[in-house]
Amino acid sequence: EIRKEFKVGVVVVAAVGIMYAGINYLKGVNFLVNQDEYYAVYDEIGGLSVANPVLLNGYKIGQVYEMQVMPDASGRVLVSYTLSEKELKIPMDSEFRILVVR
């Protein structure tokens, strides 16, 4: 016979997992889609934040995943992007530009 404590533990673990997945879903992270990750370094990010969309000609192709200050004390910011459009081939010498839309 399965003990009551074990059942409660399974329910709690399942609830935490569902909550984690739900919060990430609300942030725009989709675990069911393979996404490519790209990086760019900026001197000025101008209000960019995590979960901002990445647009190509007005069409959302991904989002900002993570941002961190470069460890070389230069003040530059490393921005990580995830792109969900697999058919989109981005050349190595491409530039990600930050545009402020008002």
mmCIF file of C-alpha atoms in Angstrom:
data_model
loop_
_atom_site.group_PDB
_atom_site.id
_atom_site.type_symbol
_atom_site.label_atom_id
_atom_site.label_comp_id
_atom_site.label_asym_id
_atom_site.label_seq_id
_atom_site.Cartn_x
_atom_site.Cartn_y
_atom_site.Cartn_z
ATOM 1 C CA GLU A 1 0.000 0.000 0.000
ATOM 2 C CA ILE A 2 1.255 3.480 -0.891
ATOM 3 C CA ARG A 3 1.740 5.747 2.101
ATOM 4 C CA LYS A 4 -0.085 9.039 2.401
ATOM 5 C CA GLU A 5 3.198 11.002 2.697
ATOM 6 C CA PHE A 6 4.427 9.594 -0.616
ATOM 7 C CA LYS A 7 1.216 10.645 -2.386
ATOM 8 C CA VAL A 8 1.481 14.163 -0.942
ATOM 9 C CA GLY A 9 5.126 14.365 -2.040
ATOM 10 C CA VAL A 10 4.270 13.333 -5.604
ATOM 11 C CA VAL A 11 1.485 15.931 -5.774
ATOM 12 C CA VAL A 12 3.793 18.672 -4.440
ATOM 13 C CA VAL A 13 6.571 17.827 -6.926
ATOM 14 C CA ALA A 14 4.065 17.771 -9.802
ATOM 15 C CA ALA A 15 2.576 21.103 -8.693
ATOM 16 C CA VAL A 16 6.011 22.746 -8.541
ATOM 17 C CA GLY A 17 6.868 21.424 -12.010
ATOM 18 C CA ILE A 18 3.600 22.675 -13.479
ATOM 19 C CA MET A 19 4.083 26.055 -11.801
ATOM 20 C CA TYR A 20 7.634 26.355 -13.191
ATOM 21 C CA ALA A 21 6.465 25.478 -16.710
ATOM 22 C CA GLY A 22 3.513 27.886 -16.422
ATOM 23 C CA ILE A 23 5.660 30.807 -15.315
ATOM 24 C CA ASN A 24 8.123 30.201 -18.143
ATOM 25 C CA TYR A 25 5.243 29.905 -20.605
ATOM 26 C CA LEU A 26 3.942 33.297 -19.472
ATOM 27 C CA LYS A 27 7.440 34.711 -20.004
ATOM 28 C CA GLY A 28 7.349 33.376 -23.561
ATOM 29 C CA VAL A 29 9.641 30.374 -23.145
ATOM 30 C CA ASN A 30 8.309 27.360 -25.018
ATOM 31 C CA PHE A 31 9.918 24.035 -24.055
ATOM 32 C CA LEU A 32 8.222 22.190 -26.908
ATOM 33 C CA VAL A 33 9.961 24.162 -29.684
ATOM 34 C CA ASN A 34 13.648 23.800 -30.465
ATOM 35 C CA GLN A 35 15.228 27.228 -30.385
ATOM 36 C CA ASP A 36 18.632 28.416 -31.555
ATOM 37 C CA GLU A 37 20.564 30.728 -29.259
ATOM 38 C CA TYR A 38 22.552 33.721 -30.521
ATOM 39 C CA TYR A 39 24.729 36.226 -28.691
ATOM 40 C CA ALA A 40 25.526 39.896 -29.261
ATOM 41 C CA VAL A 41 27.616 42.410 -27.326
ATOM 42 C CA TYR A 42 26.450 46.035 -27.014
ATOM 43 C CA ASP A 43 27.931 49.227 -25.624
ATOM 44 C CA GLU A 44 24.429 50.626 -25.010
ATOM 45 C CA ILE A 45 21.221 48.564 -24.716
ATOM 46 C CA GLY A 46 18.750 51.487 -24.521
ATOM 47 C CA GLY A 47 15.976 49.953 -22.418
ATOM 48 C CA LEU A 48 16.248 46.404 -23.749
ATOM 49 C CA SER A 49 15.075 43.792 -21.251
ATOM 50 C CA VAL A 50 14.636 40.038 -20.954
ATOM 51 C CA ALA A 51 11.588 38.680 -22.839
ATOM 52 C CA ASN A 52 11.547 41.581 -25.357
ATOM 53 C CA PRO A 53 10.640 40.284 -28.822
ATOM 54 C CA VAL A 54 13.164 39.883 -31.634
ATOM 55 C CA LEU A 55 11.545 41.103 -34.843
ATOM 56 C CA LEU A 56 12.422 40.626 -38.496
ATOM 57 C CA ASN A 57 10.483 43.020 -40.731
ATOM 58 C CA GLY A 58 7.857 43.308 -37.970
ATOM 59 C CA TYR A 59 7.447 39.545 -37.537
ATOM 60 C CA LYS A 60 8.410 38.008 -34.179
ATOM 61 C CA ILE A 61 11.126 35.405 -34.688
ATOM 62 C CA GLY A 62 12.325 35.103 -31.104
ATOM 63 C CA GLN A 63 12.987 36.930 -27.878
ATOM 64 C CA VAL A 64 15.700 38.224 -25.573
ATOM 65 C CA TYR A 65 16.607 35.338 -23.283
ATOM 66 C CA GLU A 66 19.284 36.688 -20.954
ATOM 67 C CA MET A 67 21.476 39.754 -20.397
ATOM 68 C CA GLN A 68 24.661 40.137 -18.376
ATOM 69 C CA VAL A 69 27.469 42.648 -17.998
ATOM 70 C CA MET A 70 30.720 41.544 -19.623
ATOM 71 C CA PRO A 71 33.312 40.423 -17.055
ATOM 72 C CA ASP A 72 36.126 42.451 -18.698
ATOM 73 C CA ALA A 73 35.038 45.686 -16.864
ATOM 74 C CA SER A 74 34.329 47.404 -20.187
ATOM 75 C CA GLY A 75 30.711 48.170 -19.286
ATOM 76 C CA ARG A 76 29.438 46.330 -22.355
ATOM 77 C CA VAL A 77 26.445 44.004 -22.133
ATOM 78 C CA LEU A 78 26.207 40.447 -23.489
ATOM 79 C CA VAL A 79 22.688 39.745 -24.764
ATOM 80 C CA SER A 80 21.447 36.222 -25.486
ATOM 81 C CA TYR A 81 18.639 35.760 -28.029
ATOM 82 C CA THR A 82 16.583 32.672 -28.738
ATOM 83 C CA LEU A 83 15.139 32.319 -32.223
ATOM 84 C CA SER A 84 12.379 29.844 -32.959
ATOM 85 C CA GLU A 85 12.356 30.115 -36.751
ATOM 86 C CA LYS A 86 14.391 27.074 -37.830
ATOM 87 C CA GLU A 87 14.156 27.895 -41.538
ATOM 88 C CA LEU A 88 15.820 31.263 -40.931
ATOM 89 C CA LYS A 89 19.536 30.984 -41.701
ATOM 90 C CA ILE A 90 21.499 33.831 -40.101
ATOM 91 C CA PRO A 91 25.006 34.415 -41.499
ATOM 92 C CA MET A 92 27.924 34.631 -39.046
ATOM 93 C CA ASP A 93 28.617 38.306 -39.865
ATOM 94 C CA SER A 94 25.023 39.429 -39.113
ATOM 95 C CA GLU A 95 24.215 42.268 -36.739
ATOM 96 C CA PHE A 96 21.425 42.434 -34.173
ATOM 97 C CA ARG A 97 20.312 46.059 -33.859
ATOM 98 C CA ILE A 98 18.337 47.546 -31.005
ATOM 99 C CA LEU A 99 15.564 49.835 -32.236
ATOM 100 C CA VAL A 100 13.331 51.797 -29.918
ATOM 101 C CA VAL A 101 9.727 51.645 -31.141
ATOM 102 C CA ARG A 102 7.388 54.255 -29.710
#
